[in-house]
Every structure is written in C-alpha cells, then in structure tokens.
Coordinates of C-alpha atoms in Angstrom, one line a residue:
X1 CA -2.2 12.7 -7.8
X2 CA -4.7 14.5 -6.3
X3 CA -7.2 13.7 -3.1
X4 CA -10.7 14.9 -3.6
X5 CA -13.5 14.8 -1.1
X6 CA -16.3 12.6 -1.5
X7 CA -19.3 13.9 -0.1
X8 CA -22.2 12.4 1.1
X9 CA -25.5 14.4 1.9
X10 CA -27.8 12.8 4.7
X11 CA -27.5 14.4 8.0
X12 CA -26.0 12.2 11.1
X13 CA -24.2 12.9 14.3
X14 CA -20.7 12.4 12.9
X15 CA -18.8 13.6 9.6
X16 CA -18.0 11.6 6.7
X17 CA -15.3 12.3 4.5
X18 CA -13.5 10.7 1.7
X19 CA -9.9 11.8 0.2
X20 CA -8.5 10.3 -3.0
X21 CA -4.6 11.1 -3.1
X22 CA -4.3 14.8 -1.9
X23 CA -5.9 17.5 0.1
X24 CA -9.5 18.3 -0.5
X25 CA -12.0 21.0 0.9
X26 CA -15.2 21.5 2.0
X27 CA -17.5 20.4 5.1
X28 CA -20.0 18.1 6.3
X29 CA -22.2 17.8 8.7
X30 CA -22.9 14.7 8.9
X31 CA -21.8 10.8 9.8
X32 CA -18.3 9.7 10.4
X33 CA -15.0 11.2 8.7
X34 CA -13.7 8.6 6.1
X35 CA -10.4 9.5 4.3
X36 CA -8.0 8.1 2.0
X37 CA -9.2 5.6 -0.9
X38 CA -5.9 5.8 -2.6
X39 CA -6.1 3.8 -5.9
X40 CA -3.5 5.4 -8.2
X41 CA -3.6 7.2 -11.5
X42 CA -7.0 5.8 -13.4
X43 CA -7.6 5.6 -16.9
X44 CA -7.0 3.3 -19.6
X45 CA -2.9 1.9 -20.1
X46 CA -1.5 0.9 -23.1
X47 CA 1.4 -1.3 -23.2
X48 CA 2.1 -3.8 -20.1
X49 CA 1.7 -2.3 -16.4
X50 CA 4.5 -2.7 -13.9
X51 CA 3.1 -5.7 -12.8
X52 CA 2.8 -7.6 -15.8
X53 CA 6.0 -7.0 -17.5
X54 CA 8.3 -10.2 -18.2
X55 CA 5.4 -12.7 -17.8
X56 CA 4.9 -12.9 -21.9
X57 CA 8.7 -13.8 -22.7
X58 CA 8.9 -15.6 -19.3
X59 CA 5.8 -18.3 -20.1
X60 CA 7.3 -18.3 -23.9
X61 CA 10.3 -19.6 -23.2
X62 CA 9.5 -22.0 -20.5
X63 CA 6.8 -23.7 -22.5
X64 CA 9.2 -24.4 -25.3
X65 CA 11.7 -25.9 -22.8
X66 CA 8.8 -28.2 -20.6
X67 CA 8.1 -29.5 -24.8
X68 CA 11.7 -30.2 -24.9
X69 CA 12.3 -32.0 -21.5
X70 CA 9.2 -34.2 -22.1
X71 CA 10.7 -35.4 -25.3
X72 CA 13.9 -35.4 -23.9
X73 CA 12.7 -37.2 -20.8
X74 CA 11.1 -39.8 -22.5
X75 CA 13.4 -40.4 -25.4
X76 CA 15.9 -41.3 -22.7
X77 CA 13.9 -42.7 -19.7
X78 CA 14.9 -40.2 -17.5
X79 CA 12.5 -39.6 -14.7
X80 CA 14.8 -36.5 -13.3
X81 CA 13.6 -34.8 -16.9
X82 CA 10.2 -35.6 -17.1
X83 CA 10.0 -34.4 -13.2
X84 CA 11.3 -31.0 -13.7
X85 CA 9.0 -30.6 -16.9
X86 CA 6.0 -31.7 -14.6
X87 CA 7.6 -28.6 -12.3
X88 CA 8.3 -26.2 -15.0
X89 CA 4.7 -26.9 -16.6
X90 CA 3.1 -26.3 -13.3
X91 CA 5.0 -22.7 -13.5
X92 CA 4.0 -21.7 -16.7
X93 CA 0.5 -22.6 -15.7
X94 CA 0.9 -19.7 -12.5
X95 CA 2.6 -17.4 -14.5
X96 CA -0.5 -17.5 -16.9
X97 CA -2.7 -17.4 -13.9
X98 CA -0.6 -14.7 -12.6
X99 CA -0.2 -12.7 -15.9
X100 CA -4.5 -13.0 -16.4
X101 CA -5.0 -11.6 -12.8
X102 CA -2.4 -8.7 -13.4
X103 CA -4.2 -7.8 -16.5
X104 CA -7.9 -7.8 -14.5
X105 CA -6.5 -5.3 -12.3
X106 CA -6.4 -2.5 -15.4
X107 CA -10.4 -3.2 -15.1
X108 CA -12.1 -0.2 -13.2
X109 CA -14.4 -1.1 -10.0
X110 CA -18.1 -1.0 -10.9
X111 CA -21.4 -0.8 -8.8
X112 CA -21.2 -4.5 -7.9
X113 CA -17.3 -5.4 -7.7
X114 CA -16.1 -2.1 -6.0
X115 CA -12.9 -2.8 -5.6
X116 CA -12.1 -4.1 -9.2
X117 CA -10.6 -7.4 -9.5
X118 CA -7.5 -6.7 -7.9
X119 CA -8.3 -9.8 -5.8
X120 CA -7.8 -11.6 -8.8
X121 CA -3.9 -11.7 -8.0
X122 CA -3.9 -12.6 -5.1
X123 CA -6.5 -16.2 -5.7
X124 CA -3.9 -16.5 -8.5
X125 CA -0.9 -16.7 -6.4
X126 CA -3.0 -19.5 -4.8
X127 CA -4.0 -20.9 -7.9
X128 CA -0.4 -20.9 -8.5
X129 CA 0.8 -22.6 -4.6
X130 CA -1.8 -25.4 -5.3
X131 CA -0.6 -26.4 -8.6
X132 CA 3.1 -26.9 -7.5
X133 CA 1.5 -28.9 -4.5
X134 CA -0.1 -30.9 -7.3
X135 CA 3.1 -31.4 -9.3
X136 CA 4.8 -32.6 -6.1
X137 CA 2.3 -35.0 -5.4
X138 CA 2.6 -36.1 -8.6
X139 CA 6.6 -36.2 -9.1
X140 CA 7.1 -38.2 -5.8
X141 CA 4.9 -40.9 -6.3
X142 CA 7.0 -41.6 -9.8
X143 CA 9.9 -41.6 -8.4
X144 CA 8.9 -43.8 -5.4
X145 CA 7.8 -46.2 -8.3
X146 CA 11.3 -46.1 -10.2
X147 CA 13.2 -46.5 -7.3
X148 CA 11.3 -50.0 -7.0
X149 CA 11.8 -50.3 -10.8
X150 CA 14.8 -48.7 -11.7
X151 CA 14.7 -48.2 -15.7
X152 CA 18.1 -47.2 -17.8
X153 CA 18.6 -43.4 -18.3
X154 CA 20.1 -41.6 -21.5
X155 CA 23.1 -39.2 -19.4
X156 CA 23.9 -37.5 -22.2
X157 CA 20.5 -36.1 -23.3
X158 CA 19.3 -35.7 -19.8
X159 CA 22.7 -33.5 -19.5
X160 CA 22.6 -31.3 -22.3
X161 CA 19.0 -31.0 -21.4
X162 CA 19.5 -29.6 -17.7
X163 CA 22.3 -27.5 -18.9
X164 CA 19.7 -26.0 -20.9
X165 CA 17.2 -25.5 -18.2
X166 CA 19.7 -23.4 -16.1
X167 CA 20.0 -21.0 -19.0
X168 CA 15.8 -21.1 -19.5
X169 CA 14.4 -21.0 -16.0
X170 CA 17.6 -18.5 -14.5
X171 CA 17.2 -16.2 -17.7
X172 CA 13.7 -15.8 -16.9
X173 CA 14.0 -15.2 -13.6
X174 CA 15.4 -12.0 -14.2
X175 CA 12.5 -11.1 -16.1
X176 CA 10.9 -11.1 -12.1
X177 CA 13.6 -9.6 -10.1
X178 CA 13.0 -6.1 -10.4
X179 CA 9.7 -5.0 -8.2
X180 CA 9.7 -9.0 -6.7
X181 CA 9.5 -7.7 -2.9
X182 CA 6.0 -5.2 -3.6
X183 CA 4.1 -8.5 -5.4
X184 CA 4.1 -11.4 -4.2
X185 CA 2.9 -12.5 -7.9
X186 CA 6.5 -11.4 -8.9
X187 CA 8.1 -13.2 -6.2
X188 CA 6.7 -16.0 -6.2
X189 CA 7.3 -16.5 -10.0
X190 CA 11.1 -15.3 -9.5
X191 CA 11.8 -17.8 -6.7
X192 CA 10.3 -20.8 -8.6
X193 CA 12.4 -20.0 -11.5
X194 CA 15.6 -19.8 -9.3
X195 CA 15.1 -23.0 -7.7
X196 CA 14.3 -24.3 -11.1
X197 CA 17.5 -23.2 -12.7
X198 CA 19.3 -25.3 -9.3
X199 CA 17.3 -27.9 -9.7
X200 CA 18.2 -28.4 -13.4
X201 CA 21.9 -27.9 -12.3
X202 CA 21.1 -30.7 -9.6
X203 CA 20.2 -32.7 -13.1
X204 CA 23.1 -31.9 -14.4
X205 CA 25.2 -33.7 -11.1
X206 CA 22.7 -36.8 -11.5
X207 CA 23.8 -36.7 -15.0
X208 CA 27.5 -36.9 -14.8
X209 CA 27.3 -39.3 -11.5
X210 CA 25.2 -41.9 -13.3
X211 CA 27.7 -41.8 -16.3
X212 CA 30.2 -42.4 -14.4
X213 CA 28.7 -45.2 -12.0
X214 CA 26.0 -46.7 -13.3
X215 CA 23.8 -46.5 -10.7
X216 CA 20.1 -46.0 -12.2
X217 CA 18.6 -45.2 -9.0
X218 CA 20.3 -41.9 -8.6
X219 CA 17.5 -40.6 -11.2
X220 CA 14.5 -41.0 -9.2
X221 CA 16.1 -39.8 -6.3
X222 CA 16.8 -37.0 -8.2
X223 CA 12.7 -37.0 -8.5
X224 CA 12.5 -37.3 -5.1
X225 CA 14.7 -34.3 -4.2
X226 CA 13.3 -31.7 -6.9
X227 CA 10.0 -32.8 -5.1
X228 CA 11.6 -31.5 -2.0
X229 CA 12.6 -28.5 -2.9
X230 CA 9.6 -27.8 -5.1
X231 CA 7.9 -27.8 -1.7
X232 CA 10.2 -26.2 0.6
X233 CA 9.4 -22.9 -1.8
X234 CA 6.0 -23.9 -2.2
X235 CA 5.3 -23.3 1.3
X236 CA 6.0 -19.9 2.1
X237 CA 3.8 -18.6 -0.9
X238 CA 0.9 -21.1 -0.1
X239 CA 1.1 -19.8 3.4
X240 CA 1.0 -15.9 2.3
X241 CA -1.5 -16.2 -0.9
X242 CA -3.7 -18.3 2.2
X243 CA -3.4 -15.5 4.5
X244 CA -3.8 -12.3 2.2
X245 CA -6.8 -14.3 0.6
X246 CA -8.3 -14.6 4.3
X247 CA -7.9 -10.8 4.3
X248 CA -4.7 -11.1 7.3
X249 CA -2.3 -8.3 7.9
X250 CA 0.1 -8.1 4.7
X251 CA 3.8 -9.1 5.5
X252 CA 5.9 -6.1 6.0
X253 CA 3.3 -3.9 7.8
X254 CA 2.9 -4.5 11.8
X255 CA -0.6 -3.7 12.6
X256 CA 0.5 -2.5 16.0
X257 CA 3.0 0.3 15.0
X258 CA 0.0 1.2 12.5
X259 CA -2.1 1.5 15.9
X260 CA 0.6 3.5 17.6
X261 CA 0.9 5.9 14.6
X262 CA -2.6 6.6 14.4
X263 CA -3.3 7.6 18.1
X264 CA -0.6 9.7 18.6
X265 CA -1.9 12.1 15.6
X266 CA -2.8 15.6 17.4
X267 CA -6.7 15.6 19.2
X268 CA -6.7 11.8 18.8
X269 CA -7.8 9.9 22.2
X270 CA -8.4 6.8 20.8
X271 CA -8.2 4.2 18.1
X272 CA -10.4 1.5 17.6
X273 CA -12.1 -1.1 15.1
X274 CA -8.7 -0.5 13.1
X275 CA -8.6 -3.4 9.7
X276 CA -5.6 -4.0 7.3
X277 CA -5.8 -6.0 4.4
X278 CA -4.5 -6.7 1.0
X279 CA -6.6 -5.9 -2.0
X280 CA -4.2 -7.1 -4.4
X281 CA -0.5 -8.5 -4.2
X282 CA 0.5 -5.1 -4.3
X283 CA -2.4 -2.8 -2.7
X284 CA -3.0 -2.5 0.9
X285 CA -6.2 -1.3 2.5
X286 CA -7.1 0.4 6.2
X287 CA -10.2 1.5 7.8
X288 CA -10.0 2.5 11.3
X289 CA -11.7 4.6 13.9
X290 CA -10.1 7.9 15.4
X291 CA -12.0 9.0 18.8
X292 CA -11.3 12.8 18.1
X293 CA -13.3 15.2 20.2
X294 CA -12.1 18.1 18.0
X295 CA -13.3 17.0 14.7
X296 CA -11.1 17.0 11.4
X297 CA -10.9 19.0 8.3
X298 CA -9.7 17.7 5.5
X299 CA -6.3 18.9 5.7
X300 CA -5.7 16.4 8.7
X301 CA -7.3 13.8 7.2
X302 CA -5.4 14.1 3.7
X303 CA -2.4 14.3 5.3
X304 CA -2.9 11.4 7.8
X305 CA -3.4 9.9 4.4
X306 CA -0.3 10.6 2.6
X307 CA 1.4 9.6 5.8
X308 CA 0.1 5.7 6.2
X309 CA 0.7 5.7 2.5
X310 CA 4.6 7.1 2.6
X311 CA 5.1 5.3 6.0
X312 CA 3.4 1.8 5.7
X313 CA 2.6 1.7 2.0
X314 CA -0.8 1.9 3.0
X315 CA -2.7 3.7 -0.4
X316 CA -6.4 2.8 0.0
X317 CA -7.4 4.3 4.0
X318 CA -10.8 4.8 5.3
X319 CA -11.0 6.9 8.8
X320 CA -14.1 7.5 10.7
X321 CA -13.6 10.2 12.9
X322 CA -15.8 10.1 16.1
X323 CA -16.8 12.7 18.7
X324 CA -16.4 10.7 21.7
X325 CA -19.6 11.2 23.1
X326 CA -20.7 8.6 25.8
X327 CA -24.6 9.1 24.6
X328 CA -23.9 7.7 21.0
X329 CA -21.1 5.5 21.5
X330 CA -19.7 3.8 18.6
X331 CA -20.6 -0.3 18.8
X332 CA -17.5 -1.5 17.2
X333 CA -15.1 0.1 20.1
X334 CA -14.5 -3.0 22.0
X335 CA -11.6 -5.3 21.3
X336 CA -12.2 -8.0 18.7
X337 CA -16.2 -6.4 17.8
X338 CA -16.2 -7.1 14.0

C-alpha cells in the first residue's frame, strides 16, 4: 500500500496534510497537518472478504438444526429443545445481521456517508446482543411456567437431538475461530456457538437423568439454566457492541500509552484533543493534536502513521500539527474540550 498526500489549497496559519498508507511528498502552507487515513487496499472483491467467510455454511446449517429441534421439541414436549432452538434461532438471526453488515463494508464511502458503512458491523453485533437478550427473556418465562406445570418429556428424541446439536453448533464454531480476536462480529458468533454446543451437551445430561428418574422438572430447569448461560455470554458483547457504538476506546488499545507514544515523537511538546474510536469491528480511527514548533514533512507524518498502525493497530489516523503559538492558540487544548 501506498500513502499519498491529500492536499488542500486555502491558505491558513497551520499545515494540513493527509497520508493514505505510505510516504508522500509535497508542501503546504496552510492549516493544520492531518496524516494517516488508512483504509486498506480499495477496489471491488470477488469472492467472500476475511470477515465474511464461514457465515454462509455457518447460518445453513444451524437453520436446518433450529427446524429440527422445534419439531423435535414439540413432538416430545421437551421445553429443554424448544429453548435451545429459541437460542440457536436468535444466532442465526446475528449471524445474518452480522454477515449483511460485513458485506456493506465492501461499499466505498461517498460524499454523504464518508466513512462507508463500516458502522454497519458494529449496530449489528448489537442487533445481535439484543436479540439473545430477547430469547432469554423469552426462554425463562417458559420454563418458569413448566416448572409450575411440569408436562412429560420424550428422553430419547430430546437425546439424539442434543447429540446432534454438539456436532452442529461446535462444527460451526470453527467456521469463526480463525481471525475471532480482530472482530468482534467473529467472536461473538464463535462464543455463542461454543456455549451452544455445551448447552446441547447440558441437554444431553437432562436427557439421560430424566430417563433414569423420572423427574419431569429437570427439563425446564434445564430452560432455566441455558437462559443463564445464554446471558452470562450475552453480556460481554452487549457491553462492547454498546461501547464501540458510543464511539469508546476499542478493547485492546489503552488510550494513554497511545498519548505517551505520540509526545515523545522528535519536536513534539504536546498532545492534545487526542480521539480513538472504532469504525468498524475491525477498524480503528485516531485524530489527535501534535504541538510541534518545528513543523512536519511528510516523511514524519507517514511514518508516525505506519507506526500507530504496526504498534496499536491503529489504520485510519488524522494529526493536526500545530505551531505552538500563544497568539493563535488552538481551542480544543484543554482537557475534556470536545
């Protein structure tokens, strides 16, 4: 990849100047320096990007195995089945949501959504973290309803059933396990299918214990338990897809070593009015403010660049680089100015 200058004409105190991957050249006279919008080879792709690849096989399957539970589930009156198809739907519904928003991000930025819609994955993820809250909702009041009523449950169907599900949702899994810790589309998809494949093993238990005792209200505490666990993963993506949607600090990157890094770049006196945000699930943007009596030339600010991105996986950076002079003082320096 290359970084390329881009260059903006009007006269102003300060220098502007933008870098796309790679060192540029040239000078301006004119505004604040910006440098770094990083977005990765352009163009059009054929065949499925990085982060869309398993999501077709993955929603297959697992909407031929939620059919299966349901008629499973009610052809032998087990609420434990017709839970964990309630569950399993709910996932294929994110993964669509999920697959549709990777998709939208192969659409180039235009004059009035700049930035593409990259965002697209990450409303998705909390598309996704709302309908599982949904489906727990939903799952516990049913079982709070059995265990009042219990009903008789078909072990053996419900068994082969769950066994089943293991080999579905854990087979699918895998589909998400390579390049899970860069998207938290990817992750969130491989961790719900991994704690469906226990669940359905959990199933599996209820199964054999009710065979063997009898005792009908082990199914919809069964219910009652995958509505726990659904949950207890639930959580941590409805708590990341809230903060990257409220344009917070992505996980993994600590805005204060960020800070550090920045002002201790050569002629740099200060750093101010520094944001990082998520565009996507997997992009990460910076603008900041260098105080840098010197100036900059594009050489320093495509390496600076390269170096947020190699360092902090930082690809899309804007810096302003500022003289310092008291007479023209920038009005975003103070602490928490937005």
């Amino acid at each position: 990849m290359s970084e390329q200058p881009h260059r903006h004409g009007a006269p102003h105190p300060h220098r502007h100047a933008h870098d796309h991957d790679g060192p540029g050249s040239g000078h301006h006279d004119h505004g604040h320096d910006h440098s770094g919008h990083d977005h990765g080879p352009g163009g059009h792709h054929h065949g499925p990007m990085p982060g869309e690849r398993g999501f077709v096989p993955a929603i297959g399957l697992n909407l031929g195995f939620v059919v299966l539970e349901v008629a499973a589930g009610l052809l032998g009156g087990s609420l434990a089945l017709l839970a964990d198809a309630g569950h399993n739907l709910s996932d294929v519904l994110g993964l669509v949501l999920a697959w549709i928003a990777a998709r939208l991000t192969r659409r180039l930025p235009t004059g009035r959504r700049t930035y593409g819609w990259h965002r697209g994955t990450i409303l998705a993820a909390l598309a996704n973290a709302m309908l599982l809250l949904v489906a727990v909702g939903a799952i516990a009041l049913e079982s709070i309803r059995r265990l009042i009523e219990p009903a008789p449950v078909e072990t053996g169907l419900m068994l082969w059933v769950a066994a089943a599900g293991i080999v579905v949702n854990g087979g699918t899994a895998l589909f998400f396990a390579r390049g899970r810790e860069a998207d938290l589309n990817r992750r969130g998809a491989y961790l719900h299918l991994l704690a469906d494949a226990g669940v359905s093993a959990g199933v599996v238990l209820g199964a054999l214990l009710i065979g063997a005792t009898g005792w009908l209200w082990v199914d919809p505490v069964l219910g009652l338990v995958i509505a726990g666990v659904i949950l207890l993963g639930t959580w941590g993506l409805l708590r990341e897809s809230v903060d990257l949607a409220m344009d917070a600090v992505p996980r993994g990157i600590d805005p204060a070593a960020v800070q550090e890094f920045l002002a201790a770049q050569p002629g740099v006196q200060e750093v101010h009015d520094l944001h990082i945000w998520a565009l996507s699930t997997t992009e990460t943007a910076l603008t900041a403010h260098l105080v840098r009596p010197g100036g900059a030339d594009d050489a320093f600010l495509a390496g600076l660049c390269g170096a947020l991105r190699s360092r902090f996986g930082i690809g899309h950076s804007t810096l302003q680089v500022e003289s310092g002079d008291p007479a023209h003082s920038c009005a975003l320096a103070p602490a928490h100015t937005l």
